[in-house]
PDB file of C-alpha atoms in Angstrom:
ATOM      1  CA  MET A 499      -4.545  12.263 -11.060  1.00  0.00           C
ATOM      2  CA  LEU A 500      -8.216  11.982 -10.075  1.00  0.00           C
ATOM      3  CA  LEU A 501      -9.354  11.434  -6.430  1.00  0.00           C
ATOM      4  CA  ILE A 502     -12.950  10.344  -6.015  1.00  0.00           C
ATOM      5  CA  GLU A 503     -13.508  10.720  -2.329  1.00  0.00           C
ATOM      6  CA  ASP A 504     -16.362  12.403  -0.298  1.00  0.00           C
ATOM      7  CA  GLU A 505     -14.228  12.707   2.804  1.00  0.00           C
ATOM      8  CA  THR A 506     -10.628  13.882   2.100  1.00  0.00           C
ATOM      9  CA  GLU A 507      -9.563  14.952   5.628  1.00  0.00           C
ATOM     10  CA  TYR A 508      -7.847  11.669   6.418  1.00  0.00           C
ATOM     11  CA  ILE A 509      -5.623  11.847   3.250  1.00  0.00           C
ATOM     12  CA  GLU A 510      -4.749  15.584   3.305  1.00  0.00           C
ATOM     13  CA  PRO A 511      -1.150  14.935   3.990  1.00  0.00           C
ATOM     14  CA  PHE A 512      -1.012  12.754   0.889  1.00  0.00           C
ATOM     15  CA  ILE A 513      -2.820  15.244  -1.266  1.00  0.00           C
ATOM     16  CA  THR A 514      -0.436  18.032  -0.106  1.00  0.00           C
ATOM     17  CA  GLU A 515       2.578  15.926  -0.970  1.00  0.00           C
ATOM     18  CA  ILE A 516       1.345  14.417  -4.252  1.00  0.00           C
ATOM     19  CA  GLU A 517       0.386  17.841  -5.562  1.00  0.00           C
ATOM     20  CA  LYS A 518       4.172  18.572  -5.742  1.00  0.00           C
ATOM     21  CA  GLN A 519       4.371  15.961  -8.533  1.00  0.00           C
ATOM     22  CA  TYR A 520       1.005  15.748 -10.147  1.00  0.00           C
ATOM     23  CA  VAL A 521      -2.062  17.855 -10.955  1.00  0.00           C
ATOM     24  CA  VAL A 522      -4.788  16.518  -8.698  1.00  0.00           C
ATOM     25  CA  ASP A 523      -8.538  16.727  -9.489  1.00  0.00           C
ATOM     26  CA  VAL A 524     -10.908  15.924  -6.643  1.00  0.00           C
ATOM     27  CA  ALA A 525     -14.430  14.723  -7.109  1.00  0.00           C
ATOM     28  CA  TYR A 526     -16.601  14.593  -4.007  1.00  0.00           C
ATOM     29  CA  ASN A 527     -19.161  12.100  -5.426  1.00  0.00           C
ATOM     30  CA  GLY A 528     -19.301   9.248  -7.986  1.00  0.00           C
ATOM     31  CA  ILE A 529     -21.238  11.157 -10.623  1.00  0.00           C
ATOM     32  CA  GLU A 530     -18.707  14.013 -10.760  1.00  0.00           C
ATOM     33  CA  GLY A 531     -15.868  11.401 -10.753  1.00  0.00           C
ATOM     34  CA  SER A 532     -17.344   9.419 -13.596  1.00  0.00           C
ATOM     35  CA  TYR A 533     -17.721  12.633 -15.672  1.00  0.00           C
ATOM     36  CA  LEU A 534     -14.225  13.719 -15.048  1.00  0.00           C
ATOM     37  CA  SER A 535     -12.802  10.411 -15.924  1.00  0.00           C
ATOM     38  CA  SER A 536     -14.641  10.430 -19.132  1.00  0.00           C
ATOM     39  CA  ILE A 537     -13.302  13.842 -20.366  1.00  0.00           C
ATOM     40  CA  ASN A 538      -9.742  13.707 -18.977  1.00  0.00           C
ATOM     41  CA  GLU A 539      -6.866  11.272 -19.196  1.00  0.00           C
ATOM     42  CA  TYR A 540      -5.402  10.524 -15.705  1.00  0.00           C
ATOM     43  CA  ASP A 541      -2.206   8.739 -14.660  1.00  0.00           C
ATOM     44  CA  VAL A 542      -4.220   7.136 -11.843  1.00  0.00           C
ATOM     45  CA  ILE A 543      -7.695   7.196 -10.449  1.00  0.00           C
ATOM     46  CA  ILE A 544      -8.165   6.797  -6.576  1.00  0.00           C
ATOM     47  CA  LEU A 545     -11.558   5.734  -5.663  1.00  0.00           C
ATOM     48  CA  ASP A 546     -13.314   5.394  -2.299  1.00  0.00           C
ATOM     49  CA  THR A 547     -15.617   2.359  -2.283  1.00  0.00           C
ATOM     50  CA  SER A 548     -18.049   3.965   0.219  1.00  0.00           C
ATOM     51  CA  LEU A 549     -19.390   6.815  -1.949  1.00  0.00           C
ATOM     52  CA  PRO A 550     -23.043   7.495  -0.980  1.00  0.00           C
ATOM     53  CA  ASP A 551     -24.218   8.123  -4.621  1.00  0.00           C
ATOM     54  CA  MET A 552     -22.704   5.412  -6.758  1.00  0.00           C
ATOM     55  CA  ASP A 553     -21.674   1.817  -6.642  1.00  0.00           C
ATOM     56  CA  PRO A 554     -17.965   1.421  -7.130  1.00  0.00           C
ATOM     57  CA  VAL A 555     -18.559  -1.701  -9.129  1.00  0.00           C
ATOM     58  CA  VAL A 556     -20.596   0.256 -11.546  1.00  0.00           C
ATOM     59  CA  LEU A 557     -18.060   3.124 -11.737  1.00  0.00           C
ATOM     60  CA  CYS A 558     -15.142   0.702 -12.493  1.00  0.00           C
ATOM     61  CA  SER A 559     -17.074  -1.362 -14.970  1.00  0.00           C
ATOM     62  CA  ASP A 560     -18.364   1.777 -16.821  1.00  0.00           C
ATOM     63  CA  ALA A 561     -14.862   3.150 -16.945  1.00  0.00           C
ATOM     64  CA  ARG A 562     -13.474  -0.036 -18.541  1.00  0.00           C
ATOM     65  CA  ALA A 563     -16.433  -0.204 -20.920  1.00  0.00           C
ATOM     66  CA  CYS A 564     -15.520   3.292 -22.129  1.00  0.00           C
ATOM     67  CA  ASN A 565     -11.932   2.193 -22.677  1.00  0.00           C
ATOM     68  CA  ILE A 566     -10.601   4.331 -19.796  1.00  0.00           C
ATOM     69  CA  SER A 567      -7.300   2.590 -19.181  1.00  0.00           C
ATOM     70  CA  SER A 568      -6.036   4.666 -16.109  1.00  0.00           C
ATOM     71  CA  PRO A 569      -5.099   2.425 -13.236  1.00  0.00           C
ATOM     72  CA  ILE A 570      -7.800   2.498 -10.495  1.00  0.00           C
ATOM     73  CA  LEU A 571      -6.772   2.337  -6.859  1.00  0.00           C
ATOM     74  CA  LEU A 572      -9.500   1.482  -4.301  1.00  0.00           C
ATOM     75  CA  LEU A 573      -9.693   2.828  -0.796  1.00  0.00           C
ATOM     76  CA  SER A 574     -11.980   0.642   1.215  1.00  0.00           C
ATOM     77  CA  ASP A 575     -13.259   0.211   4.747  1.00  0.00           C
ATOM     78  CA  ARG A 576     -12.731  -3.410   5.840  1.00  0.00           C
ATOM     79  CA  GLY A 577     -16.568  -3.633   6.275  1.00  0.00           C
ATOM     80  CA  THR A 578     -17.020  -3.017   2.575  1.00  0.00           C
ATOM     81  CA  SER A 579     -14.488  -5.515   1.379  1.00  0.00           C
ATOM     82  CA  ASN A 580     -17.064  -7.476  -0.548  1.00  0.00           C
ATOM     83  CA  SER A 581     -17.791  -4.414  -2.675  1.00  0.00           C
ATOM     84  CA  ALA A 582     -14.013  -3.747  -3.074  1.00  0.00           C
ATOM     85  CA  ILE A 583     -13.552  -7.309  -4.274  1.00  0.00           C
ATOM     86  CA  LYS A 584     -16.267  -6.968  -6.890  1.00  0.00           C
ATOM     87  CA  SER A 585     -14.768  -3.766  -7.966  1.00  0.00           C
ATOM     88  CA  LEU A 586     -11.423  -5.490  -8.630  1.00  0.00           C
ATOM     89  CA  GLU A 587     -13.293  -7.995 -10.668  1.00  0.00           C
ATOM     90  CA  ALA A 588     -14.882  -5.139 -12.514  1.00  0.00           C
ATOM     91  CA  GLY A 589     -11.546  -3.611 -13.566  1.00  0.00           C
ATOM     92  CA  ALA A 590      -9.924  -1.899 -10.602  1.00  0.00           C
ATOM     93  CA  ASP A 591      -6.144  -2.602 -10.238  1.00  0.00           C
ATOM     94  CA  ALA A 592      -5.264  -2.397  -6.504  1.00  0.00           C
ATOM     95  CA  LEU A 593      -6.792  -2.023  -3.096  1.00  0.00           C
ATOM     96  CA  LEU A 594      -5.782  -0.445   0.133  1.00  0.00           C
ATOM     97  CA  TYR A 595      -7.828  -0.607   3.441  1.00  0.00           C
ATOM     98  CA  LYS A 596      -8.477   2.535   5.426  1.00  0.00           C
ATOM     99  CA  PRO A 597      -6.963   3.999   7.543  1.00  0.00           C
ATOM    100  CA  VAL A 598      -4.071   4.228   5.117  1.00  0.00           C
ATOM    101  CA  LYS A 599      -0.709   5.898   5.777  1.00  0.00           C
ATOM    102  CA  SER A 600       0.260   8.667   3.433  1.00  0.00           C
ATOM    103  CA  HIS A 601       3.514   7.040   2.466  1.00  0.00           C
ATOM    104  CA  GLU A 602       1.728   3.713   1.733  1.00  0.00           C
ATOM    105  CA  LEU A 603      -0.673   5.446  -0.490  1.00  0.00           C
ATOM    106  CA  SER A 604       2.152   7.319  -2.277  1.00  0.00           C
ATOM    107  CA  ALA A 605       4.029   4.065  -2.787  1.00  0.00           C
ATOM    108  CA  GLN A 606       1.061   2.289  -4.246  1.00  0.00           C
ATOM    109  CA  VAL A 607       0.263   5.206  -6.607  1.00  0.00           C
ATOM    110  CA  SER A 608       3.872   5.243  -7.826  1.00  0.00           C
ATOM    111  CA  ALA A 609       3.855   1.529  -8.365  1.00  0.00           C
ATOM    112  CA  LEU A 610       0.643   1.672 -10.447  1.00  0.00           C
ATOM    113  CA  ILE A 611       1.866   4.605 -12.553  1.00  0.00           C
ATOM    114  CA  ARG A 612       5.227   2.673 -13.206  1.00  0.00           C
ATOM    115  CA  ARG A 613       3.318  -0.523 -14.084  1.00  0.00           C
ATOM    116  CA  SER A 614       0.935   1.303 -16.458  1.00  0.00           C
ATOM    117  CA  ASN A 615       3.938   2.992 -18.190  1.00  0.00           C
ATOM    118  CA  GLY A 616       5.597  -0.483 -18.626  1.00  0.00           C
ATOM    119  CA  LEU A 617       8.342   0.342 -16.067  1.00  0.00           C
ATOM    120  CA  PRO A 618       9.575  -2.216 -13.605  1.00  0.00           C
ATOM    121  CA  VAL A 619       7.750  -2.337 -10.170  1.00  0.00           C
ATOM    122  CA  PRO A 620       9.843  -1.089  -7.314  1.00  0.00           C
ATOM    123  CA  GLN A 621      11.764  -3.852  -5.576  1.00  0.00           C
ATOM    124  CA  ILE A 622      14.096  -3.929  -2.600  1.00  0.00           C
ATOM    125  CA  LYS A 623      16.960  -6.401  -2.887  1.00  0.00           C
ATOM    126  CA  ILE A 624      18.947  -7.407   0.232  1.00  0.00           C
ATOM    127  CA  GLY A 625      21.317 -10.273  -0.182  1.00  0.00           C
ATOM    128  CA  GLU A 626      19.244 -13.193  -1.615  1.00  0.00           C
ATOM    129  CA  PHE A 627      15.971 -11.690  -0.705  1.00  0.00           C
ATOM    130  CA  VAL A 628      13.668  -9.578  -2.949  1.00  0.00           C
ATOM    131  CA  ILE A 629      10.818  -7.574  -1.584  1.00  0.00           C
ATOM    132  CA  ASN A 630       8.279  -6.567  -4.152  1.00  0.00           C
ATOM    133  CA  ILE A 631       6.433  -3.543  -2.789  1.00  0.00           C
ATOM    134  CA  PHE A 632       3.638  -3.574  -5.236  1.00  0.00           C
ATOM    135  CA  SER A 633       2.519  -7.247  -4.793  1.00  0.00           C
ATOM    136  CA  LYS A 634       3.608  -7.309  -1.051  1.00  0.00           C
ATOM    137  CA  THR A 635       5.583 -10.505  -1.753  1.00  0.00           C
ATOM    138  CA  VAL A 636       8.980 -11.710  -0.633  1.00  0.00           C
ATOM    139  CA  PHE A 637      11.282 -14.047  -2.642  1.00  0.00           C
ATOM    140  CA  CYS A 638      14.589 -15.743  -1.874  1.00  0.00           C
ATOM    141  CA  GLN A 639      16.589 -17.061  -4.862  1.00  0.00           C
ATOM    142  CA  GLY A 640      13.388 -16.686  -6.960  1.00  0.00           C
ATOM    143  CA  LYS A 641      11.309 -18.863  -4.620  1.00  0.00           C
ATOM    144  CA  PRO A 642       8.169 -17.183  -2.892  1.00  0.00           C
ATOM    145  CA  ILE A 643       8.149 -17.041   0.846  1.00  0.00           C
ATOM    146  CA  LYS A 644       4.814 -17.352   2.621  1.00  0.00           C
ATOM    147  CA  ILE A 645       4.641 -14.559   5.143  1.00  0.00           C
ATOM    148  CA  ARG A 646       1.914 -13.084   7.353  1.00  0.00           C
ATOM    149  CA  ARG A 647       0.760  -9.560   6.558  1.00  0.00           C
ATOM    150  CA  LYS A 648       1.945  -7.955   9.859  1.00  0.00           C
ATOM    151  CA  GLU A 649       5.293  -9.578   9.521  1.00  0.00           C
ATOM    152  CA  TYR A 650       5.574  -8.459   5.863  1.00  0.00           C
ATOM    153  CA  ASP A 651       4.816  -4.884   6.987  1.00  0.00           C
ATOM    154  CA  ILE A 652       7.596  -5.045   9.569  1.00  0.00           C
ATOM    155  CA  LEU A 653      10.000  -6.407   7.055  1.00  0.00           C
ATOM    156  CA  GLU A 654       9.164  -3.723   4.453  1.00  0.00           C
ATOM    157  CA  TYR A 655       9.403  -0.969   6.901  1.00  0.00           C
ATOM    158  CA  LEU A 656      12.782  -2.086   8.132  1.00  0.00           C
ATOM    159  CA  CYS A 657      13.915  -2.435   4.469  1.00  0.00           C
ATOM    160  CA  VAL A 658      12.698   1.035   3.496  1.00  0.00           C
ATOM    161  CA  ASN A 659      14.752   2.312   6.383  1.00  0.00           C
ATOM    162  CA  LEU A 660      17.820   0.188   5.412  1.00  0.00           C
ATOM    163  CA  ASN A 661      20.922   0.668   7.548  1.00  0.00           C
ATOM    164  CA  GLU A 662      19.006   2.836  10.028  1.00  0.00           C
ATOM    165  CA  THR A 663      17.815   1.618  13.519  1.00  0.00           C
ATOM    166  CA  VAL A 664      14.094   1.901  13.747  1.00  0.00           C
ATOM    167  CA  THR A 665      12.684   2.122  17.332  1.00  0.00           C
ATOM    168  CA  LYS A 666      10.095  -0.272  18.662  1.00  0.00           C
ATOM    169  CA  GLU A 667       7.775   2.648  19.209  1.00  0.00           C
ATOM    170  CA  LYS A 668       8.022   3.732  15.526  1.00  0.00           C
ATOM    171  CA  LEU A 669       7.425   0.236  14.393  1.00  0.00           C
ATOM    172  CA  LEU A 670       4.346  -0.185  16.644  1.00  0.00           C
ATOM    173  CA  GLU A 671       3.030   3.175  15.382  1.00  0.00           C
ATOM    174  CA  HIS A 672       3.676   2.284  11.723  1.00  0.00           C
ATOM    175  CA  ILE A 673       2.217  -1.225  11.785  1.00  0.00           C
ATOM    176  CA  TRP A 674      -0.681  -0.788  14.135  1.00  0.00           C
ATOM    177  CA  GLY A 675      -1.492   2.938  13.886  1.00  0.00           C
ATOM    178  CA  ASP A 676      -0.957   5.932  16.093  1.00  0.00           C
ATOM    179  CA  GLY A 677      -3.139   5.992  19.150  1.00  0.00           C
ATOM    180  CA  ILE A 678      -3.510   2.237  19.259  1.00  0.00           C
ATOM    181  CA  TYR A 679      -1.927   0.704  22.452  1.00  0.00           C
ATOM    182  CA  MET A 680       0.038  -2.436  21.790  1.00  0.00           C
ATOM    183  CA  GLN A 681       2.526  -4.032  24.212  1.00  0.00           C
ATOM    184  CA  SER A 682       6.011  -4.150  22.856  1.00  0.00           C
ATOM    185  CA  ASN A 683       6.083  -7.910  23.435  1.00  0.00           C
ATOM    186  CA  THR A 684       3.436  -8.187  20.684  1.00  0.00           C
ATOM    187  CA  LEU A 685       5.982  -6.697  18.261  1.00  0.00           C
ATOM    188  CA  GLU A 686       8.743  -9.018  19.640  1.00  0.00           C
ATOM    189  CA  VAL A 687       6.608 -12.019  18.928  1.00  0.00           C
ATOM    190  CA  HIS A 688       6.033 -10.982  15.301  1.00  0.00           C
ATOM    191  CA  VAL A 689       9.690 -10.222  14.849  1.00  0.00           C
ATOM    192  CA  ARG A 690      10.650 -13.656  16.242  1.00  0.00           C
ATOM    193  CA  ASN A 691       8.138 -15.316  13.819  1.00  0.00           C
ATOM    194  CA  LEU A 692       9.509 -13.280  11.004  1.00  0.00           C
ATOM    195  CA  ARG A 693      13.190 -14.278  11.755  1.00  0.00           C
ATOM    196  CA  LYS A 694      12.022 -17.909  12.023  1.00  0.00           C
ATOM    197  CA  THR A 695      10.346 -17.757   8.558  1.00  0.00           C
ATOM    198  CA  LEU A 696      13.372 -16.037   6.965  1.00  0.00           C
ATOM    199  CA  SER A 697      15.883 -18.425   8.581  1.00  0.00           C
ATOM    200  CA  ASN A 698      14.384 -21.310   6.671  1.00  0.00           C
ATOM    201  CA  PHE A 699      15.825 -19.757   3.473  1.00  0.00           C
ATOM    202  CA  CYS A 700      18.938 -18.056   4.631  1.00  0.00           C
ATOM    203  CA  ASP A 701      21.471 -18.802   7.412  1.00  0.00           C
ATOM    204  CA  LYS A 702      22.412 -15.224   7.893  1.00  0.00           C
ATOM    205  CA  GLU A 703      20.329 -13.218  10.335  1.00  0.00           C
ATOM    206  CA  LEU A 704      18.668 -10.459   8.330  1.00  0.00           C
ATOM    207  CA  ILE A 705      17.014  -8.500  11.209  1.00  0.00           C
ATOM    208  CA  LYS A 706      19.406  -7.253  13.860  1.00  0.00           C
ATOM    209  CA  THR A 707      18.275  -6.241  17.388  1.00  0.00           C
ATOM    210  CA  VAL A 708      19.736  -3.055  18.812  1.00  0.00           C
ATOM    211  CA  ARG A 709      19.203  -3.747  22.584  1.00  0.00           C
ATOM    212  CA  GLY A 710      17.052  -1.349  24.379  1.00  0.00           C
ATOM    213  CA  TYR A 711      16.167   0.566  21.239  1.00  0.00           C
ATOM    214  CA  GLY A 712      14.803  -1.336  18.260  1.00  0.00           C
ATOM    215  CA  TYR A 713      15.631  -3.255  15.016  1.00  0.00           C
ATOM    216  CA  ARG A 714      17.650  -2.698  11.822  1.00  0.00           C
ATOM    217  CA  ILE A 715      18.472  -4.378   8.581  1.00  0.00           C
ATOM    218  CA  GLU A 716      21.803  -3.757   7.054  1.00  0.00           C
ATOM    219  CA  SER A 717      22.753  -4.024   3.345  1.00  0.00           C
TER     220      SER A 717
END
């Protein structure tokens, strides 16, 4: 795996964990990253779109022009989303916005590797619902469900913790980030909207409230 990132502090937990499974090369600038990708074959390339020395669009297009087929995962600040979109058009495969949680990054990397190896993308099936973790989409009986991003994040996290009660505090931290103050009724509004959306497709209530504690989804 190749990580092209000039500031690695924020994903150190990811690097520590992923090194248990993969050999990780780290390039601290675009020129070094471009060189390493040209002489080695990587399962996945993780590319920061804010590198000071090289346009990520150029790096992606050059990689594809040189027949480098490794999946490219972009890490982007929301302020550089235009560059990220152009990089996707130039050949990158997926995009995550910073700050990114370690487990989200790991899941995306695993999904890209599975897809590049022709393996099925991870899905969570609960009753008539299917949650595709790679594409961040939800289906019921094969029909796509339009769902807001925050509400999808809530649904996915509850599904990942299937049959476990997740506290409101844990959900708030996971969805909005540690250190960001959000009132619990903000979460309750999103859960209510999510329930309403899902109820249009299934009579059974998927998300259960554990009064005074949090929420859970049961298999």
